[in-house]
DNA sequence: TTGAAAGCGCTAACAC
DNA sequence: GTGTTAGCGCTTTCAA
């Protein structure tokens, strides 16, 4: 056994220091951490003891370099939140933020259960170059939420490692993709209003035109109108940011007679729950009764909706599952890099509450 | 210029491939990515072009190994959520989960603005060894939320890199620590009830005894009782998990006469908002009027509280700022490893709403 | 401004 | 079961 002559224990301890102290080779130290069972128990103990005394922590970088895998998965998500406000209290957090939180949760949990950690970074206007440079080099696979990374960078990165696109249409055809069935959900919800409640005078408040989710929902709305033989609007009745404030404004516009038709429509469908809650508040303030005077619906299934008055009818999307699916696809492709791209569309579910005219007039406590 | 004989472009491109193609040395390629200004523009362009054509992405591991810094900050947070439920809709998500989400947000944002990415992993019962091994080796600094990492591991890691403890008492005295003034907040809130509303028959529903935050809040409650000359209870009137369900159960117990005194107390203070919202629901179901029959308060300042009926009086904590402070401390210590440990206590603020008897009987829409 | 050469700390063959 | 020996792909002096 030749313990190479090395500088005395200085700075952060390395395998060499541990090996020297435990009187074994560096290979054995390495083995103790990678496959403990491949080392005899007494040897292992010696090594572990030495490591403990030295305060040894294996270098992730060195491991990554030598093994060409890091045990890290990456996620790039959009950052819509206003940096100014630290407002867990006012409830006007952007829905996309909450949504991203759930996806982060889902990914983190799924990743961890498979032995991966999660590296995250929000994309900002300041150029994705930075982003890709920051993240891509450190991970074994990469999930990107819709519209957060430039297609070109995505292309480059995907040549080097598994990449899955999330929560939006597949931007690059050859990549795995996870999305929620926004269109189908909104179609079903609209159909419910038309068929089950017999409403025909509807209005849809869309999101920004560059929000793929919101646009898909509008398409579903159009589908339902078409299916029911109602006029199919080429554009949402109104548009707004996906915030509570924007929902309030939409309702106010309608109440003020600012809509396309003189009176209030029979139903107001909003592109997400945040907006819908805002609309509910505004209607209440103007004495407009929901659902008697107008039915209101949202989309997402956030907790706020269940607490609203009346409780909000909506479409629940499995946001956490998006993250879980992303990890599944990534891990799967790490194992089989050449398999065909797989697009996953997650089903959504209708949540019928009082705001559309369905039961449950009072939020009855469910016994635990 | 000697372009070393290397295997032809195979697998993922490296600096060597880019250097060869751009007819420069690897050192120049490296410079282009680290300090572009140190390279003449034409040279830089050549390199960038070659990199683009090759689909080159710098290896984070190699950079990390060579430079001994990764540009990554780590966060370890507790995972309380029930893996079974994918329930963005039912609103009974654990408060700690939401709380952690905010901290993650805050850290991510602050980290990114300083050029760092964030590596996250929830701690589970399955042993922190894994955690430390997974994360610590990859980061330049490490934030850990209270009770997620074994003190021993923390000790080891902190010998190797900056570590800050979060959202709880400083577990290791020599580390930076960020916490919120739970005690002071609960004291103030309790004082408000006693002094401003003249209530003297109070009950406090605590969290699990192993939740430092909840315990601090109880201490604040005791302080206020002491200050007001009221009897100081040695223990919370009731205890429960920090969930809505637990809050409901607490209220039910009280309504059923299960409390220490026969009737309902004048005020019920709960250790967090989730519980308080549950209590509000249960009281409503039993026809107990809030605040007329009993005042109710929470702690945290979650959006749900503002939507509750009546809107919940609470203490708002700057959860996002915790994450921001953590990053500030970490970055600061990376720059000055030897500076003295700095404990940061973030102030909280009272949010007075209707559930304690303060104004705002109806959630009046605030004009945006 | 650019190049050459020496590691960074580890894993992976392979030998013993 | 354990040791030897090459790298992994970059950054970093130091020269030129």
XYZ file of C-alpha atoms (C1' of nucleotides) in Angstrom:
768
model
C 0.000 0.000 0.000
C 1.525 3.232 -1.103
C -0.060 6.228 0.510
C 1.055 8.870 -1.900
C 3.050 11.687 -0.414
C 0.608 14.561 -0.157
C 0.559 17.843 1.547
C -0.459 17.528 5.189
C -4.131 17.875 6.157
C -4.847 21.393 5.195
C -8.035 22.989 3.946
C -10.992 20.770 3.303
C -10.331 17.082 3.671
C -10.386 14.862 0.586
C -10.415 11.158 -0.070
C -6.665 11.209 0.259
C -6.807 12.546 3.777
C -9.433 10.031 4.793
C -7.537 7.193 3.104
C -4.329 8.131 4.840
C -5.951 8.347 8.216
C -7.835 5.078 7.799
C -4.761 3.438 6.250
C -6.584 2.310 3.145
C -6.512 3.387 -0.497
C -8.603 6.173 -1.902
C -10.537 3.616 -3.914
C -11.736 2.057 -0.715
C -12.847 5.389 0.650
C -14.746 5.972 -2.538
C -16.369 2.552 -2.308
C -17.525 3.154 1.223
C -19.645 5.998 -0.076
C -20.845 4.458 -3.321
C -21.453 0.837 -2.396
C -20.820 0.235 1.274
C -21.564 -3.455 0.896
C -18.589 -3.932 -1.348
C -16.320 -3.178 1.599
C -15.749 -5.369 4.625
C -17.441 -4.054 7.719
C -14.287 -3.400 9.774
C -12.689 -1.548 6.893
C -15.825 0.444 6.371
C -15.923 1.435 10.000
C -12.328 2.565 9.921
C -13.043 4.741 6.934
C -16.231 6.180 8.340
C -14.481 6.950 11.603
C -11.651 8.722 9.840
C -14.133 10.659 7.725
C -16.052 11.728 10.783
C -12.958 12.883 12.624
C -11.811 14.845 9.623
C -15.208 16.301 8.855
C -15.070 14.874 5.377
C -17.842 15.668 2.874
C -17.510 14.194 -0.607
C -17.190 16.790 -3.330
C -20.188 16.735 -5.594
C -18.240 18.364 -8.344
C -15.499 15.793 -8.332
C -18.014 12.973 -8.227
C -19.946 14.526 -11.028
C -16.902 14.982 -13.147
C -15.617 11.488 -12.642
C -18.935 9.718 -12.968
C -20.631 11.998 -15.443
C -23.793 12.084 -13.366
C -24.706 14.527 -10.655
C -27.835 13.128 -9.063
C -29.504 16.448 -9.695
C -32.527 17.318 -11.778
C -33.190 20.877 -12.870
C -36.330 22.951 -13.115
C -36.760 26.271 -14.764
C -39.964 28.105 -13.949
C -41.368 31.536 -14.728
C -41.211 34.283 -12.162
C -44.238 36.490 -12.388
C -44.319 37.710 -8.840
C -43.841 41.304 -8.014
C -40.499 41.603 -6.252
C -41.805 44.600 -4.325
C -44.420 42.886 -2.254
C -43.807 40.416 0.481
C -47.410 39.545 0.789
C -48.359 36.131 1.996
C -51.309 37.977 3.426
C -53.077 39.913 0.771
C -54.006 36.976 -1.379
C -53.331 38.619 -4.672
C -50.371 36.488 -5.402
C -50.168 35.526 -8.979
C -51.794 32.231 -9.752
C -48.844 31.206 -11.853
C -46.694 31.551 -8.776
C -48.813 29.216 -6.740
C -48.952 26.877 -9.655
C -45.188 26.823 -9.965
C -44.898 26.145 -6.241
C -46.964 23.024 -6.647
C -44.911 21.834 -9.552
C -41.742 22.438 -7.602
C -43.223 20.427 -4.751
C -44.222 17.595 -6.998
C -40.864 17.451 -8.686
C -38.935 17.689 -5.486
C -40.838 14.855 -3.918
C -40.662 12.603 -6.940
C -37.016 13.412 -7.490
C -36.074 12.697 -3.928
C -37.868 9.390 -3.907
C -35.637 8.418 -6.803
C -32.477 9.698 -5.227
C -32.256 13.031 -6.984
C -32.134 16.537 -5.614
C -33.765 19.433 -7.394
C -32.011 22.507 -8.700
C -34.352 25.387 -9.423
C -34.151 28.773 -11.027
C -36.810 31.181 -12.152
C -36.448 32.646 -15.581
C -36.448 36.360 -15.930
C -36.171 38.762 -18.780
C -32.459 38.990 -18.187
C -31.655 36.338 -20.714
C -31.860 32.596 -20.490
C -28.245 32.217 -21.509
C -27.401 32.814 -17.960
C -30.014 30.324 -16.904
C -28.877 27.525 -19.084
C -25.290 28.198 -18.149
C -26.202 28.233 -14.490
C -28.311 25.140 -14.421
C -27.725 22.866 -17.340
C -24.143 22.060 -16.581
C -25.045 20.791 -13.144
C -27.916 18.434 -13.821
C -28.673 15.029 -15.262
C -31.978 16.156 -16.684
C -33.901 19.327 -17.100
C -37.540 20.323 -16.870
C -38.621 23.680 -18.192
C -41.948 25.309 -17.735
C -43.551 26.830 -20.748
C -42.005 29.997 -22.142
C -39.136 30.206 -19.723
C -36.265 29.165 -21.935
C -35.463 30.241 -25.437
C -36.118 27.461 -27.961
C -32.586 27.649 -29.227
C -31.059 27.070 -25.823
C -33.524 24.316 -25.218
C -32.408 22.690 -28.412
C -28.769 22.903 -27.394
C -29.328 21.562 -23.935
C -31.521 18.762 -25.166
C -28.667 17.528 -27.313
C -26.730 16.962 -24.172
C -29.267 15.628 -21.693
C -32.919 14.685 -21.231
C -35.241 17.660 -21.319
C -38.958 17.768 -20.679
C -41.232 20.718 -21.302
C -43.985 21.421 -18.810
C -47.344 23.029 -18.473
C -47.715 24.166 -22.021
C -47.723 22.917 -25.573
C -44.708 20.922 -26.649
C -42.441 23.647 -27.972
C -39.947 21.228 -29.373
C -41.507 18.178 -30.964
C -38.719 15.813 -30.109
C -38.943 16.441 -26.388
C -41.072 14.831 -23.736
C -43.889 17.074 -22.653
C -46.340 17.221 -19.781
C -49.473 19.254 -19.897
C -52.890 19.465 -18.420
C -56.017 19.102 -20.475
C -57.020 22.734 -20.237
C -59.154 22.674 -23.305
C -61.136 19.642 -22.317
C -61.635 20.993 -18.817
C -62.984 24.319 -19.944
C -65.167 22.595 -22.514
C -66.699 20.372 -19.862
C -67.229 23.226 -17.474
C -68.885 25.320 -20.164
C -71.015 22.404 -21.240
C -72.156 22.038 -17.644
C -73.307 25.639 -17.561
C -75.107 25.338 -20.883
C -76.623 21.897 -20.592
C -77.160 21.371 -16.892
C -78.048 24.935 -15.952
C -79.609 25.949 -19.258
C -77.550 29.117 -19.582
C -76.948 30.490 -23.048
C -75.717 34.029 -22.553
C -72.131 33.493 -21.539
C -69.030 35.639 -21.289
C -65.439 34.494 -21.066
C -62.651 36.490 -19.481
C -59.378 35.357 -20.978
C -55.807 35.800 -19.847
C -52.982 37.468 -21.721
C -52.819 36.251 -25.306
C -49.358 34.858 -24.668
C -50.503 32.502 -21.948
C -50.855 29.109 -23.622
C -52.940 27.717 -20.787
C -55.404 30.565 -20.894
C -55.662 30.283 -24.653
C -56.324 26.559 -24.463
C -59.102 27.248 -22.027
C -60.634 29.717 -24.394
C -60.509 27.112 -27.123
C -62.404 24.740 -24.843
C -64.950 27.459 -24.259
C -65.353 27.880 -27.995
C -65.704 24.130 -28.414
C -68.568 24.008 -25.962
C -70.336 26.921 -27.608
C -69.973 25.233 -30.945
C -71.155 21.895 -29.580
C -74.239 23.563 -28.136
C -75.038 25.436 -31.315
C -74.363 28.795 -29.695
C -72.483 31.571 -31.457
C -68.750 30.995 -31.259
C -66.899 34.153 -30.212
C -63.611 34.651 -32.044
C -62.076 36.303 -29.011
C -62.606 36.305 -25.253
C -65.239 38.806 -24.163
C -62.588 40.502 -22.056
C -58.962 39.874 -21.277
C -56.832 40.592 -18.254
C -53.819 39.548 -16.245
C -54.380 36.311 -14.356
C -54.805 38.143 -11.074
C -57.534 38.840 -8.610
C -57.367 42.512 -9.394
C -57.893 41.823 -13.082
C -60.910 39.679 -12.216
C -62.336 42.507 -10.192
C -61.869 44.899 -13.029
C -63.569 42.546 -15.459
C -66.584 42.280 -13.191
C -66.654 46.008 -12.726
C -66.587 46.536 -16.474
C -69.535 44.199 -16.885
C -71.521 45.773 -14.073
C -70.897 49.185 -15.560
C -72.366 47.963 -18.802
C -69.007 47.875 -20.493
C -69.587 44.443 -21.972
C -70.606 43.695 -25.545
C -74.283 43.385 -24.572
C -76.223 45.878 -22.436
C -77.094 43.763 -19.393
C -75.117 41.216 -17.412
C -74.578 37.845 -19.090
C -76.062 34.784 -17.405
C -72.671 33.373 -16.685
C -69.134 34.676 -16.387
C -66.341 32.212 -16.981
C -62.893 33.380 -16.005
C -59.582 31.959 -17.138
C -58.488 31.125 -13.624
C -59.545 31.047 -9.998
C -57.721 34.172 -8.938
C -59.668 36.192 -11.429
C -62.900 34.471 -10.513
C -62.452 35.231 -6.837
C -61.845 38.850 -7.717
C -65.019 38.893 -9.781
C -66.961 37.358 -6.920
C -65.776 40.101 -4.601
C -66.636 42.849 -7.036
C -70.096 41.451 -7.700
C -70.752 41.249 -3.968
C -69.726 44.858 -3.576
C -72.224 45.880 -6.241
C -75.042 43.808 -4.859
C -74.964 41.420 -7.772
C -76.006 38.013 -6.461
C -74.095 34.909 -7.483
C -75.388 32.583 -8.811
C -78.895 34.052 -8.921
C -78.001 37.077 -11.035
C -74.966 35.576 -12.682
C -73.073 32.301 -12.514
C -69.313 32.512 -12.061
C -66.601 29.922 -12.680
C -62.849 29.733 -12.462
C -60.099 27.310 -13.335
C -57.294 25.726 -11.266
C -58.830 24.574 -8.032
C -56.946 26.759 -5.566
C -57.920 26.710 -1.874
C -59.160 30.279 -2.051
C -61.943 29.172 -4.365
C -63.411 26.814 -1.813
C -63.445 29.603 0.761
C -65.018 32.172 -1.503
C -68.627 33.283 -1.192
C -70.279 31.546 -2.759
C -67.759 28.719 -3.085
C -66.343 28.725 -6.550
C -67.153 26.194 -9.226
C -63.969 25.397 -11.039
C -61.772 22.871 -12.803
C -59.138 21.270 -10.692
C -55.795 20.617 -12.238
C -53.343 18.146 -10.819
C -50.483 20.613 -10.550
C -48.365 18.488 -8.294
C -48.691 15.578 -10.639
C -47.200 17.621 -13.423
C -43.989 17.744 -11.469
C -44.157 14.070 -10.683
C -44.710 13.150 -14.298
C -41.832 15.353 -15.327
C -39.491 13.466 -13.044
C -40.821 10.137 -14.251
C -40.184 11.090 -17.863
C -36.735 12.425 -17.071
C -35.618 9.414 -15.099
C -37.062 7.180 -17.720
C -35.183 8.895 -20.469
C -31.961 8.961 -18.523
C -32.262 5.190 -18.548
C -33.269 5.012 -22.208
C -32.008 8.117 -23.991
C -33.165 6.985 -27.389
C -36.780 6.185 -26.717
C -39.440 8.123 -28.599
C -40.657 11.407 -27.169
C -43.712 10.940 -25.029
C -46.356 13.631 -24.654
C -48.341 13.313 -21.440
C -51.705 14.980 -21.045
C -53.017 14.940 -17.506
C -56.756 14.857 -16.963
C -58.537 17.572 -15.002
C -61.738 17.336 -13.017
C -64.800 19.485 -12.539
C -65.438 20.842 -9.067
C -69.060 21.906 -8.889
C -69.854 24.301 -6.092
C -72.370 27.026 -5.443
C -71.095 29.758 -7.737
C -72.554 28.089 -10.798
C -75.849 27.292 -9.163
C -74.960 23.845 -7.932
C -75.664 22.706 -4.385
C -73.732 23.437 -1.243
C -75.096 26.898 -0.394
C -73.091 27.078 2.831
C -69.605 25.684 3.273
C -70.696 22.837 5.490
C -67.886 21.596 7.655
C -66.857 18.132 6.693
C -66.165 16.112 9.759
C -62.598 14.868 9.954
C -0.283 26.588 -30.810
C -0.393 22.929 -30.157
C -3.856 21.498 -30.368
C -3.367 18.346 -28.418
C -4.225 15.156 -30.219
C -7.579 14.128 -28.885
C -10.200 11.693 -29.878
C -12.445 13.060 -32.631
C -15.620 14.884 -31.680
C -17.571 12.181 -30.010
C -20.098 12.336 -27.202
C -20.700 15.668 -25.544
C -18.430 18.460 -26.691
C -15.825 19.833 -24.305
C -13.547 22.810 -24.217
C -11.113 20.820 -26.308
C -13.612 20.373 -29.103
C -14.541 24.019 -29.072
C -10.895 25.073 -28.905
C -9.982 22.865 -31.818
C -12.814 24.125 -33.941
C -12.144 27.765 -33.128
C -8.389 27.215 -33.457
C -7.594 28.617 -30.069
C -6.410 27.097 -26.812
C -8.728 25.686 -24.187
C -7.692 28.489 -21.897
C -9.210 30.960 -24.293
C -12.435 29.032 -24.487
C -12.569 29.051 -20.733
C -11.956 32.779 -20.647
C -14.752 33.473 -23.057
C -17.171 32.050 -20.525
C -15.650 33.444 -17.378
C -14.551 36.915 -18.380
C -15.512 37.680 -21.953
C -13.865 41.068 -21.767
C -10.478 39.505 -21.312
C -10.673 38.144 -24.824
C -10.479 40.152 -28.042
C -13.822 40.463 -29.742
C -12.953 38.573 -32.946
C -11.491 35.708 -30.932
C -14.522 35.668 -28.713
C -16.842 35.481 -31.680
C -14.922 32.600 -33.173
C -15.193 30.683 -29.923
C -18.855 31.440 -29.431
C -19.598 30.386 -32.985
C -17.760 27.114 -32.560
C -19.532 26.481 -29.279
C -22.878 27.142 -30.865
C -22.229 24.818 -33.763
C -21.081 22.086 -31.459
C -23.875 22.555 -28.950
C -21.360 23.097 -26.198
C -22.544 23.462 -22.615
C -19.882 23.978 -19.938
C -19.771 21.221 -17.362
C -20.781 22.487 -13.972
C -18.948 19.660 -12.284
C -15.666 20.382 -13.991
C -15.988 24.059 -13.271
C -16.842 23.345 -9.704
C -13.926 21.048 -9.267
C -11.428 23.379 -10.815
C -12.657 26.559 -9.210
C -13.916 25.173 -5.913
C -17.140 27.085 -6.198
C -20.372 25.937 -7.754
C -22.594 28.990 -7.860
C -25.230 26.993 -6.034
C -26.839 27.552 -2.672
C -28.663 24.753 -0.895
C -31.850 24.619 1.119
C -33.110 21.807 3.236
C -36.719 22.073 4.325
C -39.143 19.819 6.158
C -41.682 17.785 4.247
C -44.883 17.542 6.185
C -47.256 17.058 3.335
C -49.227 13.928 2.935
C -47.853 12.180 -0.144
C -51.268 10.653 -0.765
C -53.162 13.785 -1.587
C -52.725 15.934 -4.615
C -54.957 18.596 -3.325
C -54.411 22.133 -4.403
C -58.146 22.296 -3.996
C -59.153 21.214 -0.561
C -57.281 23.843 1.319
C -56.078 21.643 4.119
C -52.532 21.759 3.034
C -50.213 21.961 5.911
C -49.260 25.448 6.888
C -45.643 24.443 7.150
C -45.755 23.468 3.513
C -46.996 26.849 2.409
C -44.476 28.444 4.664
C -41.652 26.471 3.136
C -42.852 27.431 -0.326
C -42.497 31.075 0.551
C -39.046 30.574 1.929
C -38.031 28.690 -1.182
C -39.384 31.554 -3.258
C -37.557 34.134 -1.250
C -34.293 32.259 -1.379
C -34.562 31.515 -5.043
C -35.179 35.108 -5.916
C -32.440 36.469 -3.704
C -30.021 33.800 -4.837
C -30.673 34.423 -8.494
C -30.222 38.145 -8.133
C -26.761 37.376 -6.816
C -25.927 34.872 -9.487
C -26.666 31.711 -7.579
C -29.063 28.892 -8.326
C -30.896 27.062 -5.571
C -30.657 23.372 -4.824
C -33.473 22.079 -2.667
C -34.361 18.883 -0.883
C -36.958 18.091 1.722
C -35.824 16.179 4.729
C -37.593 13.010 5.574
C -37.295 10.494 8.319
C -35.058 8.406 6.091
C -31.914 9.820 7.525
C -30.197 13.088 6.835
C -26.963 11.361 5.924
C -28.406 10.926 2.527
C -29.432 14.541 2.468
C -26.136 15.978 3.408
C -24.387 13.678 0.986
C -26.790 14.662 -1.748
C -26.707 18.376 -1.245
C -23.723 19.567 0.689
C -21.109 18.495 -1.808
C -22.730 20.519 -4.542
C -23.206 23.882 -2.928
C -21.250 26.935 -1.809
C -23.517 27.513 1.144
C -26.341 25.810 2.886
C -29.555 26.918 4.559
C -31.439 24.478 6.724
C -34.863 24.924 8.156
C -35.364 24.044 11.757
C -35.272 20.385 12.688
C -34.479 19.029 9.259
C -30.861 18.091 9.650
C -29.179 16.281 12.470
C -26.993 18.587 14.548
C -23.995 16.386 14.009
C -24.226 16.557 10.243
C -24.814 20.248 10.488
C -21.657 20.555 12.492
C -19.671 18.628 9.899
C -21.014 20.556 6.965
C -20.531 23.869 8.664
C -16.835 23.111 9.005
C -16.642 23.019 5.265
C -18.930 25.824 4.124
C -21.240 28.590 5.332
C -24.405 27.289 6.960
C -27.392 29.253 8.183
C -30.262 27.875 10.230
C -33.755 29.105 9.484
C -37.128 29.552 11.031
C -36.303 28.287 14.442
C -33.953 28.824 17.344
C -30.264 28.735 16.554
C -29.465 25.075 17.042
C -25.759 25.598 16.715
C -24.528 28.734 18.369
C -21.714 29.393 15.974
C -23.966 29.534 12.928
C -25.894 32.387 11.398
C -29.587 32.130 12.121
C -32.756 33.712 10.820
C -35.990 33.647 12.687
C -39.202 35.465 13.044
C -40.265 37.120 16.251
C -42.978 34.620 17.065
C -42.996 35.376 20.720
C -43.291 39.088 20.334
C -46.030 38.725 17.734
C -48.173 36.492 19.867
C -47.593 38.707 22.864
C -48.785 41.753 20.965
C -51.800 39.969 19.576
C -52.768 38.712 22.991
C -52.241 42.123 24.507
C -54.575 43.539 21.856
C -57.300 41.142 22.888
C -56.837 41.857 26.570
C -56.247 45.592 26.507
C -58.133 46.808 23.459
C -61.073 44.430 23.617
C -61.118 43.926 27.351
C -61.151 40.153 27.162
C -59.796 38.209 30.097
C -61.009 34.654 29.616
C -58.660 33.374 26.950
C -57.719 29.964 25.600
C -54.677 29.072 23.530
C -54.505 26.145 21.148
C -50.899 25.157 20.716
C -49.115 23.076 18.113
C -47.093 19.927 18.665
C -44.637 20.365 21.516
C -41.780 19.807 19.104
C -42.660 22.765 16.937
C -40.342 25.559 18.050
C -42.446 28.217 16.346
C -45.621 27.116 18.049
C -43.856 26.960 21.382
C -42.476 30.456 20.971
C -45.956 31.685 20.280
C -47.206 30.097 23.438
C -44.459 31.841 25.354
C -45.654 35.125 23.907
C -49.156 34.282 25.018
C -47.876 33.610 28.511
C -45.971 36.884 28.479
C -49.107 38.832 27.666
C -51.086 37.093 30.374
C -48.352 37.859 32.855
C -48.105 41.465 31.726
C -51.853 41.888 32.193
C -51.868 40.288 35.582
C -53.925 37.342 34.395
C -53.190 33.784 35.450
C -50.336 32.324 33.416
C -51.189 28.852 32.116
C -48.250 26.456 32.232
C -49.451 24.674 29.115
C -51.638 25.484 26.108
C -55.319 24.901 26.788
C -55.327 22.378 23.962
C -52.806 21.111 21.460
C -53.110 19.818 17.926
C -51.384 19.402 14.608
C -50.990 22.670 12.752
C -53.822 21.827 10.382
C -57.295 23.025 9.644
C -58.704 19.751 10.787
C -56.978 20.065 14.128
C -58.402 23.570 14.482
C -61.854 22.229 13.844
C -61.406 19.578 16.448
C -60.223 22.104 18.983
C -63.307 24.246 18.416
C -65.536 21.202 18.631
C -63.968 20.222 21.920
C -64.632 23.660 23.334
C -68.207 23.788 22.071
C -68.833 20.389 23.601
C -67.684 21.746 26.913
C -64.456 19.812 26.782
C -62.357 22.779 27.804
C -60.961 23.461 31.259
C -63.854 25.780 32.106
C -67.551 25.023 31.574
C -68.544 27.638 29.000
C -66.752 29.034 25.961
C -63.827 31.348 26.664
C -64.094 34.924 25.427
C -61.295 34.411 22.970
C -59.628 31.525 21.264
C -56.080 32.024 20.086
C -54.710 29.378 17.774
C -51.090 28.669 16.973
C -51.548 29.289 13.260
C -53.998 30.429 10.617
C -54.840 27.002 9.288
C -56.092 25.969 12.693
C -57.906 29.237 13.164
C -59.743 28.883 9.875
C -60.793 25.391 10.878
C -62.059 26.728 14.187
C -63.998 29.453 12.402
C -65.708 26.843 10.259
C -66.584 24.667 13.183
C -67.981 27.559 15.192
C -70.115 28.596 12.229
C -71.472 25.076 11.957
C -72.502 25.155 15.593
C -74.073 28.583 15.414
C -71.385 30.126 17.555
C -70.949 33.717 16.400
C -67.490 35.165 15.895
C -66.553 37.616 17.298
C -69.771 38.213 19.297
C -69.692 34.912 21.164
C -65.982 34.350 20.923
C -63.013 36.120 19.391
C -60.675 34.035 17.255
C -57.109 34.686 16.120
C -54.468 32.895 14.116
C -50.832 33.385 13.195
C -49.011 33.545 9.838
C -51.043 35.779 7.577
C -52.024 33.296 4.877
C -54.451 34.385 2.128
C -57.102 32.007 3.399
C -57.390 34.047 6.565
C -58.418 37.166 4.687
C -61.123 35.196 2.905
C -62.500 33.524 5.995
C -65.780 34.533 7.599
C -65.298 36.611 9.470
C -61.890 37.641 8.149
C -59.230 36.409 10.500
C -57.213 38.590 12.809
C -53.684 37.323 12.752
C -49.973 38.056 12.877
C -48.262 38.306 9.554
C -44.802 36.911 9.234
C -42.462 37.909 6.469
C -41.856 34.385 5.255
C -40.328 35.370 1.982
C -37.915 37.653 3.748
C -36.607 34.747 5.754
C -35.332 33.242 2.546
C -33.896 36.526 1.419
C -32.094 37.067 4.686
C -30.711 33.554 4.524
C -29.156 34.246 1.160
C -27.785 37.551 2.343
C -26.116 35.900 5.311
C -24.740 33.089 3.210
C -23.311 35.298 0.514
C -21.926 37.555 3.147
C -20.181 34.732 4.895
C -18.843 33.279 1.682
C -17.087 36.602 1.296
C -15.984 36.741 4.916
C -15.844 33.218 6.339
C -14.471 34.281 9.681
C -16.915 36.942 10.689
C -18.924 36.457 13.861
C -22.187 34.542 13.677
C -25.103 36.855 13.202
C -28.569 36.042 14.523
C -31.343 37.806 12.625
C -34.781 38.234 14.125
C -37.368 39.457 11.656
C -40.255 41.564 12.941
C -43.855 40.498 12.480
C -46.950 42.659 12.239
C -50.474 42.533 13.582
C -53.282 42.215 11.077
C -56.478 43.242 12.781
C -59.634 42.028 11.089
C -63.131 41.158 12.132
C -62.579 37.866 13.934
C -61.265 39.616 17.029
C -63.969 42.238 17.033
C -62.126 44.845 15.039
C -63.720 46.688 12.133
C -64.286 45.493 8.617
C -67.462 43.449 9.069
C -67.712 42.696 5.342
C -64.692 42.106 3.132
C -65.004 45.377 1.304
C -63.327 45.265 -2.080
C -60.329 47.484 -2.174
C -60.181 49.294 -5.424
C -57.029 48.489 -7.371
C -4.157 39.005 -25.344
C -3.161 34.147 -25.672
C -1.057 29.444 -24.680
C 1.015 25.518 -21.861
C 0.766 22.731 -18.090
C -0.566 21.416 -13.667
C -3.919 20.140 -10.923
C -9.052 20.200 -8.611
C -11.219 15.345 -5.888
C -13.316 11.805 -7.377
C -14.796 7.218 -10.078
C -13.877 3.339 -12.923
C -11.268 -0.256 -14.944
C -8.328 -3.369 -14.092
C -4.878 -5.894 -11.407
C -3.786 -8.332 -7.404
C -11.991 -7.198 -0.892
C -8.599 -3.830 -1.861
C -5.024 -1.096 -4.460
C -3.185 1.307 -8.829
C -3.714 4.189 -12.322
C -5.885 6.998 -15.584
C -8.607 10.262 -16.666
C -13.364 13.287 -16.155
C -13.533 18.887 -18.200
C -12.528 22.692 -16.434
C -9.696 26.893 -14.041
C -5.466 28.781 -12.966
C -0.889 30.245 -12.532
C 2.905 31.354 -15.250
C 5.144 32.403 -19.681
C 5.320 34.272 -23.953
